[in-house]
Amino acid sequence: VFPASNKLSDTNLRSHLGRFHKLEKFLYPSQRIRQPRKEPTISVQQKQKLDAAAVNAIVQDAHVFNVFRKSGMKGFLAEGVPGYRGPNRRTVVKRLKVKYKQRRSSIREELSTVSDIALSVDAWQSNRRDHFICLSAHYYDKNFKYQSNIITFRRFVGTHSADRINKFLVNETEKLGIRSKICSITTDNGPDVRTATRSGYGVKLSCFLHVLNLVIRNGLWLFEMPATQSSTASTNSSIARSATTTASTNSSIARSATTTASTNSSITRSATTTVSNLSNSAPELTSFVYSSIDDDEHDLLINVDKVSEELSDDSASSTSSDQDGTVTTSISSSEDESVLSSSESETENDLHSTTSQVMDEEDFFYRASHDITFLLKKVHILLKRVRKLVGFIHRSSVLHRYVAKQMKLEIDNYNQNIASNDPSMKNMKFKELTLDMKVRWSSTYAMLSRFIFYKSVICSLTYDLTKRMNLTPRQNQKLKKLTFTSFEWRILETLQTILLPFYNSTMALSTRKRPTLSCNKTIMIALANFFTVDENEPTTLEILLKQHLSTIYQFYMEKHITDEQLRATLVASFLDPMTYHYLTCADKKEAEAIICTIATGHLAKINSQPLSSTNPLSISIRTASTVKDPNDRLNPIENLLISCGIPVRKLSSTNTNLPKKPSAIKEELAQYVANHGTYGDFTEYWEKNQSRLPILASIVRKYNIMCATSIECESAFSIAGYIQRKNRSSLAPATLRYSMILREKSQN
């Protein structure tokens, strides 16, 4: 206990008893003089409350555990709460473990009262090379309010085989007692997780955002160009022979073009039937294979920590991305290095030589209409040039200051014009040029939209700015090489138009409030309308890209979206008052037939439940005062419909005298069809009518809670990457799990 040189002394022991245990009678008189007694300024109860609040603040804001023991925070607490000393890191870890166990118990108790639960699952690799599996649960409460929780965020050690993932999911769901309540599970397109969740989890759903990302990324060659096939392989995989080719050509997207064009059994497969002249450009796809970039799930290996920090602010990310070296674009860190690989450089040279020899735009269009790959190569090269120019601007401080100044002037002029023309429009905020990333869905549209908006600023860089900006002749020469012709600007503008519906789709599905299957159906209908081409309309570059994307879209829809998912999507859209209007008559009849088929099981489920004390007749009707104002800001779904050429429909506000509780499913369907327009919100309608329409309400709880995407898990990975950032890289996996589960509680 005592040092070897002072074994007979009890001074330290007496000092300890007096200081920590308040046993001042053991202190020597000299010790009492040196350490006068300090009266506590806060009570024990108040300190406990402050400690609990401090731990919650650490969890919610992802602070380091010893933040309240740092000098700055200690000085603030001395002024704000005299006498209080914050918890140290060991105390915080102990409290987290206790709170985590309490949270798990509350989750288990909360889910025990829920009848139907939809799951979403995804995997992630941290910057410490640790793998985690996130499992989120989604359900409606008794008032039909959407609820979602991260119920599992655990480290996954070992190989990611389907058997091991399945055992992990079974173990987690059984521990929470929800195994029999699972109605669906949503995953990405990874082969292991798809195989693991093939059965035993209700309806198997593919993340629709992953599918759309594959369509635009691979269909438009945004980041990679497909490998070139040999002439023999090209002949074997042509679309003209795709209907009779063997299984050896299944990896070719071209094989699916004519097959999917003849498939019109569902709404999602109707896009190709509306494109009559698809075969004109489709055969030109045969010289490329997409297997090398088909279903790469980059998000499983992403350093989300760096990505989330870079993307937290567009302007900040654009400036710092190249310094960190973490952006997965084609921008080189060296100014004089080319952004193209050797093969792509040859492609660019071929295009430049072609355009230099044939300057007529009609000749370019003629080649593109007969060989769609010629247009896709041009798009690929132009995007690389855009990235190179943006990266060059960000790397040069002098050039960056000049461009930022000019862009602010452009924004001011734009805001002045809209203020004089339409005072109701909001001013546009200043946003710098940004780069797109593979891991950031629809970021190419954001890059192009800003690049095109600042077109005048970009064009001004082609002039000799050496004297005004002190650029070197070499830098000035590089700027001139990165100029864009008027025809190239039109190609970029056409590409922006093509990407807009997919951007709006991503925005509509990237919400954590209610990304259900009913939204999926509306997006499918909107994209099908967007791909529709009038036979009498003259062929343009936009039409060529639409036809090509329609083929790619059909391929991935056939590959990843099952018939079971399509039926569930149709039912969910039918029973959502917000999306019911956009269904065709055939869709509505098919949905009613499916609902009548599954109603028997739900009726038996209702009869097995105890009677509710809710009075079915005490239902209020929506009044005209609560109807959504047409001047209200459009939501992402409405923006998508407008961009795809579909008019937005407003719900009526007519009051309806609802009949008494129906006795059969057909009567419930008739009543729902008659009065669904009296409410402008999904939650409001089913909260008021769940007792009057019990069978439909039971179906809604199962089908309308199914997740269209795995965005909940993706968002959790971004948060986890921020929590385990550089200055917290030693955070233990178990502690990260505690923080994620408890943070979800504080957010809810």
XYZ file of C-alpha atoms in Angstrom:
748
model
C 0.000 0.000 0.000
C 2.798 2.408 1.007
C 6.072 3.102 -0.804
C 9.007 0.923 0.225
C 10.911 3.917 1.588
C 8.080 4.922 3.901
C 6.391 1.739 5.029
C 5.645 3.006 8.548
C 3.890 6.209 7.466
C 0.092 6.427 7.443
C -0.098 9.986 6.115
C -1.399 8.956 2.688
C -3.987 6.665 4.219
C -5.260 9.403 6.519
C -5.335 11.866 3.629
C -7.360 9.385 1.554
C -9.862 8.778 4.347
C -10.341 12.479 4.885
C -10.493 13.547 1.220
C -12.624 10.807 -0.357
C -14.529 9.308 2.560
C -15.028 12.561 4.503
C -13.577 10.998 7.680
C -11.809 14.151 8.792
C -11.213 12.857 12.305
C -8.351 10.751 10.928
C -6.544 13.792 9.491
C -3.538 15.307 11.221
C -3.920 18.959 12.260
C -1.459 19.968 9.561
C -3.547 18.164 6.961
C -6.679 19.998 8.056
C -4.887 23.310 7.581
C -3.555 22.458 4.117
C -6.830 21.003 2.924
C -9.683 22.977 4.397
C -13.077 21.347 4.089
C -15.053 22.329 1.010
C -18.785 22.442 1.336
C -20.544 20.711 -1.610
C -22.326 23.216 -3.833
C -24.630 20.681 -5.530
C -26.598 17.789 -4.110
C -26.068 14.152 -4.932
C -29.405 14.015 -6.767
C -28.504 17.023 -8.892
C -25.112 15.522 -9.764
C -26.771 12.299 -10.872
C -29.135 14.228 -13.138
C -26.254 16.210 -14.597
C -24.234 13.050 -15.177
C -27.161 11.415 -16.968
C -27.633 14.527 -19.130
C -23.911 14.580 -19.898
C -23.946 10.944 -21.051
C -26.984 11.596 -23.241
C -25.262 14.601 -24.794
C -22.183 12.506 -25.543
C -24.297 9.827 -27.230
C -26.537 12.144 -29.188
C -23.824 14.475 -30.489
C -21.095 11.813 -30.816
C -18.641 13.582 -28.523
C -15.508 11.977 -27.184
C -16.114 10.345 -23.814
C -13.851 12.696 -21.835
C -15.257 15.886 -23.337
C -16.478 17.123 -19.936
C -13.011 16.666 -18.462
C -11.241 18.828 -21.014
C -9.938 22.217 -19.937
C -12.340 24.287 -21.996
C -15.414 22.371 -20.863
C -14.207 22.386 -17.240
C -13.915 26.146 -17.364
C -17.413 26.446 -18.813
C -18.884 24.158 -16.136
C -17.104 26.101 -13.397
C -18.975 29.198 -14.539
C -22.266 27.574 -15.469
C -22.615 24.925 -12.753
C -20.162 25.713 -9.930
C -19.062 22.638 -8.040
C -19.974 20.152 -10.769
C -17.355 17.928 -12.338
C -18.320 15.998 -15.445
C -17.992 12.207 -15.773
C -14.734 10.712 -16.971
C -14.471 8.313 -19.899
C -14.573 5.144 -17.772
C -17.762 6.287 -16.109
C -19.316 7.031 -19.499
C -18.499 3.551 -20.826
C -20.056 1.922 -17.759
C -23.197 4.023 -18.102
C -23.448 3.187 -21.811
C -23.459 -0.528 -21.125
C -26.228 -0.190 -18.547
C -28.276 2.066 -20.812
C -27.795 -0.307 -23.740
C -29.265 -3.224 -21.804
C -32.215 -1.083 -20.775
C -32.744 0.025 -24.364
C -32.709 -3.544 -25.651
C -35.326 -4.490 -23.067
C -37.514 -1.547 -24.080
C -37.184 -2.513 -27.769
C -38.227 -6.066 -26.986
C -41.210 -4.825 -24.986
C -42.224 -2.324 -27.649
C -42.069 -4.854 -30.481
C -44.121 -7.346 -28.496
C -47.236 -5.217 -29.089
C -46.707 -4.945 -32.867
C -48.387 -7.332 -35.289
C -46.300 -6.804 -38.444
C -42.638 -5.812 -38.682
C -40.625 -5.061 -41.806
C -36.857 -5.465 -41.670
C -33.981 -3.997 -43.649
C -30.426 -5.292 -43.414
C -27.052 -4.251 -44.789
C -23.338 -4.736 -44.097
C -20.600 -2.159 -43.636
C -16.856 -2.043 -43.184
C -15.428 0.620 -40.864
C -12.145 2.456 -41.241
C -10.659 -0.035 -38.764
C -11.522 -2.856 -41.176
C -14.199 -4.169 -38.810
C -17.371 -5.471 -40.419
C -20.789 -4.664 -38.972
C -24.304 -5.805 -39.795
C -27.160 -3.381 -39.228
C -30.729 -4.581 -38.810
C -33.589 -2.064 -38.655
C -37.237 -2.688 -37.805
C -40.163 -0.728 -39.256
C -43.771 -0.831 -38.086
C -46.912 1.211 -37.466
C -48.088 2.068 -33.982
C -51.751 1.931 -32.960
C -52.340 5.338 -34.586
C -50.683 4.300 -37.868
C -47.669 6.508 -37.281
C -44.539 5.225 -38.956
C -41.900 3.964 -36.504
C -38.400 2.717 -37.247
C -35.573 1.616 -34.982
C -32.088 0.231 -35.333
C -32.513 -2.992 -33.385
C -29.119 -4.551 -34.137
C -25.733 -3.075 -34.929
C -23.165 -5.780 -34.261
C -19.704 -6.651 -35.369
C -19.608 -9.563 -37.787
C -16.426 -11.626 -37.572
C -15.516 -14.165 -40.217
C -16.537 -14.879 -43.779
C -19.720 -13.325 -45.143
C -21.279 -16.576 -46.292
C -25.032 -16.889 -46.709
C -25.306 -19.542 -43.977
C -23.480 -17.459 -41.397
C -25.484 -14.326 -42.223
C -28.722 -16.300 -41.965
C -27.734 -17.716 -38.559
C -26.881 -14.220 -37.384
C -30.279 -12.857 -38.445
C -32.156 -15.798 -36.940
C -30.346 -15.361 -33.643
C -31.039 -11.627 -33.470
C -34.721 -11.898 -34.363
C -35.313 -14.750 -31.928
C -33.666 -12.854 -29.077
C -36.096 -9.986 -29.679
C -39.083 -12.318 -30.078
C -40.099 -11.026 -33.510
C -39.403 -14.065 -35.655
C -43.084 -14.782 -36.318
C -43.951 -11.117 -36.935
C -41.603 -10.462 -39.851
C -43.564 -9.597 -42.992
C -40.668 -8.611 -45.267
C -36.946 -7.961 -45.440
C -35.198 -5.454 -47.714
C -31.589 -5.947 -48.805
C -29.202 -4.702 -51.442
C -28.153 -6.801 -54.432
C -25.223 -8.548 -52.770
C -25.356 -12.282 -53.566
C -24.585 -13.448 -50.011
C -27.263 -11.440 -48.247
C -29.796 -12.195 -51.000
C -29.238 -15.926 -50.554
C -29.325 -15.654 -46.756
C -32.730 -13.927 -46.766
C -34.343 -15.945 -49.536
C -36.813 -17.662 -47.186
C -38.077 -17.323 -43.653
C -38.411 -13.528 -43.642
C -41.674 -12.904 -45.478
C -41.546 -11.074 -48.777
C -37.984 -10.689 -50.080
C -37.464 -7.137 -51.381
C -34.555 -5.626 -53.293
C -33.537 -2.067 -52.482
C -34.984 0.020 -55.296
C -32.338 2.715 -54.857
C -29.599 0.181 -55.580
C -31.415 -0.843 -58.760
C -31.794 2.736 -59.988
C -28.149 3.426 -59.189
C -27.075 0.444 -61.290
C -29.264 1.638 -64.169
C -27.782 5.111 -64.491
C -24.227 4.222 -63.456
C -23.814 1.313 -65.853
C -26.312 2.384 -68.498
C -24.732 5.796 -69.087
C -21.125 4.784 -68.410
C -20.795 7.459 -65.742
C -17.631 6.060 -64.169
C -16.503 2.974 -66.090
C -16.672 1.803 -69.662
C -17.604 -1.851 -70.278
C -14.897 -4.155 -71.540
C -14.847 -4.733 -75.281
C -15.740 -8.220 -76.490
C -14.198 -10.087 -79.366
C -16.062 -10.207 -82.637
C -17.116 -13.819 -82.060
C -18.421 -13.138 -78.576
C -20.080 -10.014 -79.843
C -21.966 -11.979 -82.446
C -23.064 -14.568 -79.925
C -24.390 -11.972 -77.481
C -26.237 -9.721 -79.903
C -29.719 -8.618 -79.029
C -31.108 -9.889 -82.313
C -30.254 -13.453 -81.229
C -30.923 -12.970 -77.512
C -34.200 -14.859 -77.535
C -32.503 -18.117 -78.526
C -29.031 -17.775 -77.050
C -27.729 -20.260 -74.522
C -27.075 -19.717 -70.824
C -23.484 -18.770 -71.595
C -24.629 -15.328 -72.736
C -26.776 -14.581 -69.683
C -24.306 -12.019 -68.365
C -24.840 -9.711 -71.318
C -27.281 -6.865 -70.884
C -27.996 -6.994 -74.576
C -29.511 -10.471 -74.188
C -32.191 -9.046 -71.952
C -33.213 -6.243 -74.245
C -35.597 -8.126 -76.569
C -36.658 -10.552 -73.865
C -37.824 -7.789 -71.584
C -39.295 -5.868 -74.487
C -41.788 -8.676 -75.001
C -42.697 -8.944 -71.350
C -45.668 -6.788 -70.428
C -47.326 -8.637 -67.584
C -46.733 -5.870 -65.053
C -46.487 -2.108 -64.914
C -42.767 -2.100 -64.357
C -42.229 -4.035 -67.558
C -44.391 -1.708 -69.632
C -41.696 0.841 -70.396
C -40.240 -1.082 -73.313
C -43.654 -1.678 -74.830
C -44.054 2.079 -75.216
C -40.805 2.437 -77.118
C -41.484 1.255 -80.630
C -38.160 2.002 -82.243
C -35.956 0.469 -79.566
C -34.476 -2.070 -81.932
C -32.792 0.614 -84.027
C -30.098 1.335 -81.449
C -30.201 -1.785 -79.295
C -28.081 -4.065 -81.519
C -25.124 -1.728 -81.144
C -24.724 -2.809 -77.507
C -23.421 -6.168 -78.528
C -19.757 -5.204 -78.595
C -19.595 -4.581 -74.833
C -20.136 -6.674 -71.731
C -21.343 -5.285 -68.420
C -20.375 -8.170 -66.198
C -17.306 -6.375 -64.877
C -19.390 -3.542 -63.429
C -22.720 -5.267 -63.122
C -23.514 -5.640 -59.446
C -20.473 -4.405 -57.574
C -21.649 -3.479 -54.112
C -19.112 -0.769 -53.368
C -20.961 0.296 -50.233
C -19.784 -2.842 -48.442
C -16.185 -1.657 -48.642
C -16.622 2.102 -48.373
C -14.801 4.235 -45.854
C -18.004 5.946 -44.792
C -16.129 8.014 -42.222
C -14.249 9.927 -44.882
C -17.198 10.024 -47.240
C -19.578 11.450 -44.622
C -17.092 14.127 -43.627
C -16.507 15.129 -47.230
C -20.192 15.198 -48.095
C -21.380 17.028 -44.993
C -20.971 20.284 -46.914
C -20.807 20.433 -50.675
C -18.446 23.354 -50.783
C -16.188 21.892 -48.139
C -16.123 18.508 -49.806
C -15.209 19.980 -53.133
C -12.268 21.833 -51.654
C -10.857 19.167 -49.399
C -11.518 15.977 -51.316
C -8.359 16.028 -53.354
C -6.208 16.872 -50.375
C -7.453 13.886 -48.440
C -7.189 11.617 -51.458
C -10.405 9.842 -50.553
C -12.723 10.777 -53.391
C -13.406 7.834 -55.656
C -13.471 9.841 -58.853
C -11.080 9.929 -61.732
C -9.396 13.188 -60.704
C -5.658 12.840 -60.362
C -3.782 14.390 -57.463
C -1.146 15.720 -59.829
C -2.077 18.625 -62.061
C -0.199 17.441 -65.104
C -1.475 13.842 -64.998
C -4.259 12.792 -67.275
C -7.580 11.644 -65.890
C -7.883 8.891 -68.434
C -6.452 5.426 -68.426
C -4.530 4.214 -71.449
C -7.529 2.536 -73.067
C -9.827 5.453 -72.316
C -7.214 7.893 -73.599
C -7.269 6.033 -76.894
C -11.042 6.304 -76.910
C -10.850 10.031 -76.285
C -8.256 10.442 -79.028
C -10.457 8.508 -81.422
C -13.373 10.769 -80.608
C -11.277 13.911 -80.987
C -9.912 12.731 -84.314
C -13.400 11.884 -85.473
C -14.896 15.196 -84.429
C -11.978 17.082 -85.913
C -12.495 15.393 -89.251
C -16.262 15.503 -89.161
C -17.331 18.800 -87.642
C -20.942 18.514 -88.695
C -23.288 17.709 -85.801
C -25.530 15.758 -88.137
C -22.721 13.301 -88.819
C -22.192 12.800 -85.099
C -25.901 12.235 -84.610
C -25.951 9.805 -87.526
C -23.189 7.714 -85.958
C -24.822 7.892 -82.508
C -28.193 6.787 -83.871
C -26.595 3.746 -85.507
C -24.161 3.003 -82.707
C -25.313 4.087 -79.246
C -21.879 3.273 -77.837
C -20.482 6.203 -79.817
C -22.734 8.562 -77.836
C -21.991 6.801 -74.547
C -18.248 7.157 -75.149
C -18.737 10.856 -75.719
C -20.762 11.162 -72.510
C -18.099 9.264 -70.577
C -15.288 11.469 -71.906
C -17.215 14.694 -71.274
C -17.895 13.721 -67.675
C -14.223 13.025 -67.154
C -13.377 16.428 -68.566
C -15.901 18.058 -66.260
C -14.340 16.305 -63.266
C -10.862 17.273 -64.387
C -11.815 20.925 -64.794
C -13.607 21.084 -61.439
C -10.682 19.373 -59.736
C -8.238 21.753 -61.381
C -10.238 24.741 -60.137
C -10.292 23.359 -56.588
C -6.555 22.703 -56.535
C -5.578 26.203 -57.620
C -6.234 28.717 -54.842
C -5.967 31.688 -57.218
C -8.327 30.149 -59.743
C -10.714 29.014 -57.008
C -11.024 32.532 -55.583
C -11.688 33.991 -59.014
C -14.326 31.382 -59.901
C -16.040 31.690 -56.505
C -16.273 35.461 -56.936
C -17.774 35.118 -60.403
C -20.240 32.463 -59.248
C -21.462 34.704 -56.417
C -22.075 37.479 -58.935
C -23.991 34.997 -61.077
C -26.142 34.015 -58.093
C -26.842 37.658 -57.237
C -27.952 38.398 -60.784
C -30.174 35.334 -60.813
C -31.833 36.255 -57.509
C -32.441 39.806 -58.711
C -34.117 38.511 -61.862
C -36.434 36.117 -60.060
C -37.269 38.788 -57.466
C -38.433 41.135 -60.223
C -40.295 38.437 -62.188
C -41.785 36.335 -59.388
C -41.444 37.679 -55.821
C -42.924 34.449 -54.392
C -39.892 32.390 -55.462
C -37.132 31.832 -52.942
C -33.632 33.091 -53.562
C -31.019 30.568 -54.613
C -28.211 29.967 -52.159
C -24.604 29.995 -53.235
C -23.176 26.535 -53.910
C -19.758 25.777 -55.266
C -18.865 23.336 -57.993
C -18.856 19.787 -56.727
C -17.615 16.380 -57.824
C -19.684 13.238 -58.191
C -18.853 9.994 -56.409
C -19.753 6.364 -56.943
C -20.837 6.016 -53.341
C -23.113 9.036 -53.509
C -26.212 8.182 -55.503
C -27.300 10.726 -58.129
C -24.304 12.924 -57.347
C -23.560 13.158 -61.080
C -26.754 15.158 -61.536
C -25.726 17.534 -58.744
C -22.323 18.000 -60.378
C -23.819 18.667 -63.815
C -26.597 20.965 -62.595
C -24.117 23.310 -60.919
C -21.620 23.065 -63.765
C -24.289 24.009 -66.314
C -25.762 26.750 -64.129
C -22.340 28.427 -64.013
C -21.846 27.963 -67.749
C -20.923 31.614 -68.326
C -18.281 31.437 -65.596
C -16.828 28.238 -67.023
C -16.694 29.701 -70.524
C -14.896 32.785 -69.235
C -11.993 30.560 -68.196
C -11.113 30.010 -71.857
C -9.814 33.567 -72.143
C -6.262 34.596 -71.303
C -6.357 35.159 -67.555
C -2.606 35.125 -66.979
C -2.302 38.843 -66.301
C -5.388 39.148 -64.138
C -4.914 36.025 -62.040
C -1.175 35.417 -62.185
C -1.635 31.983 -63.737
C 1.347 30.315 -65.295
C 1.330 29.787 -69.072
C 1.096 26.069 -68.445
C -2.003 26.474 -66.285
C -3.571 28.777 -68.818
C -2.869 26.258 -71.571
C -4.523 23.491 -69.540
C -7.642 25.616 -69.110
C -7.887 26.148 -72.836
C -7.634 22.396 -73.423
C -10.612 21.864 -71.106
C -12.979 24.073 -73.070
C -16.399 22.833 -74.186
C -17.993 23.512 -77.549
C -21.618 24.544 -77.877
C -22.516 21.045 -79.054
C -20.779 19.495 -76.042
C -22.715 21.826 -73.759
C -25.937 20.572 -75.362
C -24.882 16.983 -74.708
C -24.293 17.829 -71.045
C -27.663 19.567 -70.842
C -29.327 16.535 -72.406
C -27.615 14.296 -69.880
C -28.867 16.544 -67.083
C -32.418 16.177 -68.393
C -32.052 12.400 -68.481
C -30.674 12.251 -64.929
C -33.308 14.562 -63.400
C -36.040 11.892 -62.902
C -33.521 9.545 -61.301
C -32.318 12.338 -59.038
C -35.897 13.079 -57.969
C -36.478 9.358 -57.437
C -33.433 9.191 -55.191
C -34.637 12.195 -53.197
C -38.092 10.666 -52.804
C -36.685 7.353 -51.587
C -33.937 8.790 -49.401
C -36.257 9.904 -46.627
C -36.360 8.057 -43.307
C -39.961 9.052 -42.623
C -41.894 6.661 -44.852
C -39.959 5.013 -47.699
C -42.603 2.318 -48.318
C -43.530 0.272 -51.351
C -46.325 2.665 -52.323
C -43.641 5.228 -53.209
C -41.944 2.540 -55.300
C -45.001 2.066 -57.466
C -45.379 5.774 -58.156
C -41.732 5.979 -59.193
C -42.129 2.993 -61.514
C -45.126 4.635 -63.162
C -43.299 7.949 -63.492
C -40.206 6.365 -65.061
C -42.346 4.320 -67.450
C -43.988 7.548 -68.599
C -40.582 9.224 -68.881
C -39.287 6.441 -71.137
C -42.343 6.677 -73.398
C -41.447 8.050 -76.813
C -43.883 9.271 -79.451
C -43.389 7.435 -82.727
C -43.982 10.617 -84.703
C -41.485 12.640 -82.681
C -38.156 13.262 -84.461
C -35.236 11.338 -83.025
C -32.893 13.381 -80.845
C -29.983 12.657 -78.527
C -32.407 12.726 -75.615
C -34.611 10.104 -77.256
C -31.598 7.915 -78.008
C -30.537 8.002 -74.363
C -34.106 7.325 -73.221
C -34.354 4.276 -75.451
C -31.011 2.977 -74.264
C -31.815 3.568 -70.575
C -35.181 1.901 -71.043
C -33.399 -1.278 -72.105
C -30.993 -1.144 -69.168
C -33.844 -0.366 -66.776
C -35.797 -3.382 -67.946
C -32.749 -5.601 -67.568
C -32.146 -4.697 -63.931
C -35.844 -4.757 -63.088
C -36.111 -8.278 -64.487
C -32.959 -9.332 -62.659
C -33.601 -7.927 -59.188
C -37.349 -7.233 -58.795
C -39.395 -10.398 -58.316
C -43.072 -10.896 -59.130
C -43.797 -11.207 -55.419
C -42.268 -7.777 -54.830
C -44.287 -6.332 -57.711
C -47.551 -7.680 -56.262
C -46.731 -6.326 -52.815
C -45.854 -2.969 -54.368
C -49.166 -2.864 -56.204
C -51.182 -3.618 -53.054
C -49.302 -0.982 -51.048
C -49.855 1.656 -53.711
C -53.555 0.827 -53.967
C -54.081 1.210 -50.212
C -52.195 4.499 -49.981
C -54.544 7.487 -50.572
C -51.586 9.519 -51.803
C -50.651 7.129 -54.630
C -54.013 5.529 -55.481
C -54.790 8.194 -58.125
C -51.761 7.336 -60.250
C -52.702 3.693 -60.800
C -54.273 2.625 -64.062
C -57.647 0.901 -64.158
C -55.950 -2.423 -64.861
C -53.659 -1.933 -61.863
C -56.604 -1.179 -59.602
C -58.490 -4.289 -60.723
C -55.418 -6.450 -60.218
C -54.833 -4.961 -56.766
C -58.435 -5.607 -55.747
C -58.149 -9.214 -56.877
C -54.972 -9.710 -54.832
C -56.537 -8.079 -51.772
C -59.630 -10.305 -52.003
C -57.349 -13.341 -52.152
C -55.306 -12.457 -49.073
C -58.249 -11.061 -47.079
C -59.219 -14.459 -45.637
C -55.999 -14.815 -43.708
C -56.219 -11.284 -42.347
C -59.838 -11.801 -41.279
C -58.807 -14.856 -39.292
C -55.992 -12.816 -37.782
C -58.428 -10.100 -36.713
C -60.824 -12.606 -35.148
C -58.011 -14.104 -33.106
C -57.162 -10.721 -31.558
C -58.972 -9.316 -28.486
C -61.722 -6.796 -29.168
C -60.663 -3.176 -29.184
C -62.365 -0.608 -27.021
C -62.302 1.960 -29.836
C -65.760 3.114 -30.889
C -66.007 2.513 -34.633
C -68.611 5.231 -35.059
C -66.618 8.014 -33.407
C -64.792 8.949 -36.577
C -64.283 12.530 -37.659
C -64.379 13.522 -41.315
C -61.730 15.651 -42.920
C -62.836 19.206 -43.463
C -61.921 21.592 -46.222
C -59.752 23.670 -43.904
C -57.185 20.861 -43.644
C -56.752 20.300 -47.357
C -53.220 20.877 -48.588
C -52.781 24.319 -50.076
C -51.925 24.063 -53.781
C -49.297 26.744 -53.207
C -47.471 24.581 -50.676
C -43.977 23.416 -51.562
C -43.946 20.273 -53.686
C -42.666 17.106 -52.082
C -40.039 14.901 -53.801
C -42.668 12.563 -55.280
C -44.505 15.486 -56.868
C -41.229 16.864 -58.242
C -40.559 13.461 -59.801
C -44.008 13.294 -61.417
C -43.614 16.758 -62.903
C -40.146 15.936 -64.285
C -41.598 12.809 -65.932
C -44.515 14.661 -67.503
C -47.264 13.454 -65.144
C -49.619 16.118 -63.692
C -49.851 16.239 -59.905
C -53.316 15.494 -58.615
C -54.734 17.238 -55.562
C -57.127 15.424 -53.272
C -60.630 16.789 -52.962
C -62.060 18.105 -49.715
C -65.672 16.953 -50.043
C -67.206 15.600 -46.886
C -68.617 12.117 -47.100
C -71.176 10.493 -44.836
C -69.435 7.220 -44.181
C -71.631 4.159 -43.832
C -71.460 1.836 -40.909
C -68.743 -0.726 -40.526
C -68.833 -3.054 -43.557
C -69.048 -6.779 -43.098
C -67.066 -8.072 -46.082
C -63.856 -7.277 -47.888
C -65.663 -6.154 -51.046
C -67.717 -3.699 -49.024
C -64.554 -2.371 -47.407
C -62.953 -1.958 -50.814
C -65.988 -0.096 -52.131
C -65.977 2.224 -49.144
C -62.246 2.869 -49.436
C -62.507 3.709 -53.137
C -65.407 6.052 -52.395
C -63.835 8.100 -49.588
C -60.063 7.772 -49.902
C -59.865 11.281 -51.343
C -61.338 12.918 -48.249
C -57.978 12.732 -46.481
C -54.729 14.186 -47.720
C -52.429 12.067 -45.598
C -51.868 8.331 -45.280
C -51.533 8.349 -41.490
C -54.575 10.527 -40.992
C -56.794 8.369 -43.186
C -55.959 5.031 -41.616
C -55.917 6.404 -38.081
C -59.503 7.553 -38.550
C -60.736 4.508 -40.505
C -58.884 1.526 -39.052
C -61.872 0.520 -36.927
C -64.317 0.945 -39.795
C -62.143 -0.961 -42.287
C -60.503 -3.628 -40.100
C -59.532 -6.086 -42.857
C -57.955 -3.435 -45.056
C -56.273 -1.890 -42.025
C -54.692 -5.252 -41.231
C -53.459 -5.567 -44.819
C -52.095 -2.019 -44.687
C -50.116 -2.783 -41.536
C -48.390 -5.607 -43.372
C -47.904 -4.356 -46.928
C -47.590 -0.604 -46.526
C -44.845 -0.915 -43.924
C -42.569 -2.878 -46.245
C -39.421 -0.904 -46.979
C -38.722 0.220 -50.514
C -35.050 0.776 -49.711
C -32.398 -0.003 -47.125
C -31.825 3.714 -46.543
C -32.183 3.265 -42.781
C -29.102 1.063 -42.667
C -27.197 3.275 -45.091
C -27.889 6.269 -42.872
C -26.779 4.322 -39.811
C -23.460 3.521 -41.493
C -22.830 7.191 -42.225
C -23.500 8.023 -38.579
C -21.294 5.173 -37.388
C -18.503 6.389 -39.644
C -18.751 9.818 -38.077
C -18.776 8.407 -34.540
C -15.668 6.333 -35.260
C -13.808 9.211 -36.901
C -10.068 9.834 -36.763
C -9.916 11.227 -33.245
C -12.044 8.292 -32.033
C -10.445 5.526 -34.078
C -9.718 3.438 -30.961
C -13.410 3.098 -30.153
C -14.179 -0.536 -29.356
C -16.759 -2.339 -31.553
C -18.979 -3.012 -28.538
C -18.894 0.641 -27.507
C -19.778 1.664 -31.056
C -22.760 -0.702 -30.884
C -23.899 0.880 -27.602
C -23.593 4.354 -29.089
C -25.564 3.492 -32.223
C -28.492 1.867 -30.412
C -28.694 4.609 -27.767
C -28.334 7.390 -30.309
C -31.275 5.983 -32.223
C -33.328 6.192 -29.030
C -32.417 9.830 -28.447
C -33.232 10.717 -32.052
C -36.657 9.085 -31.842
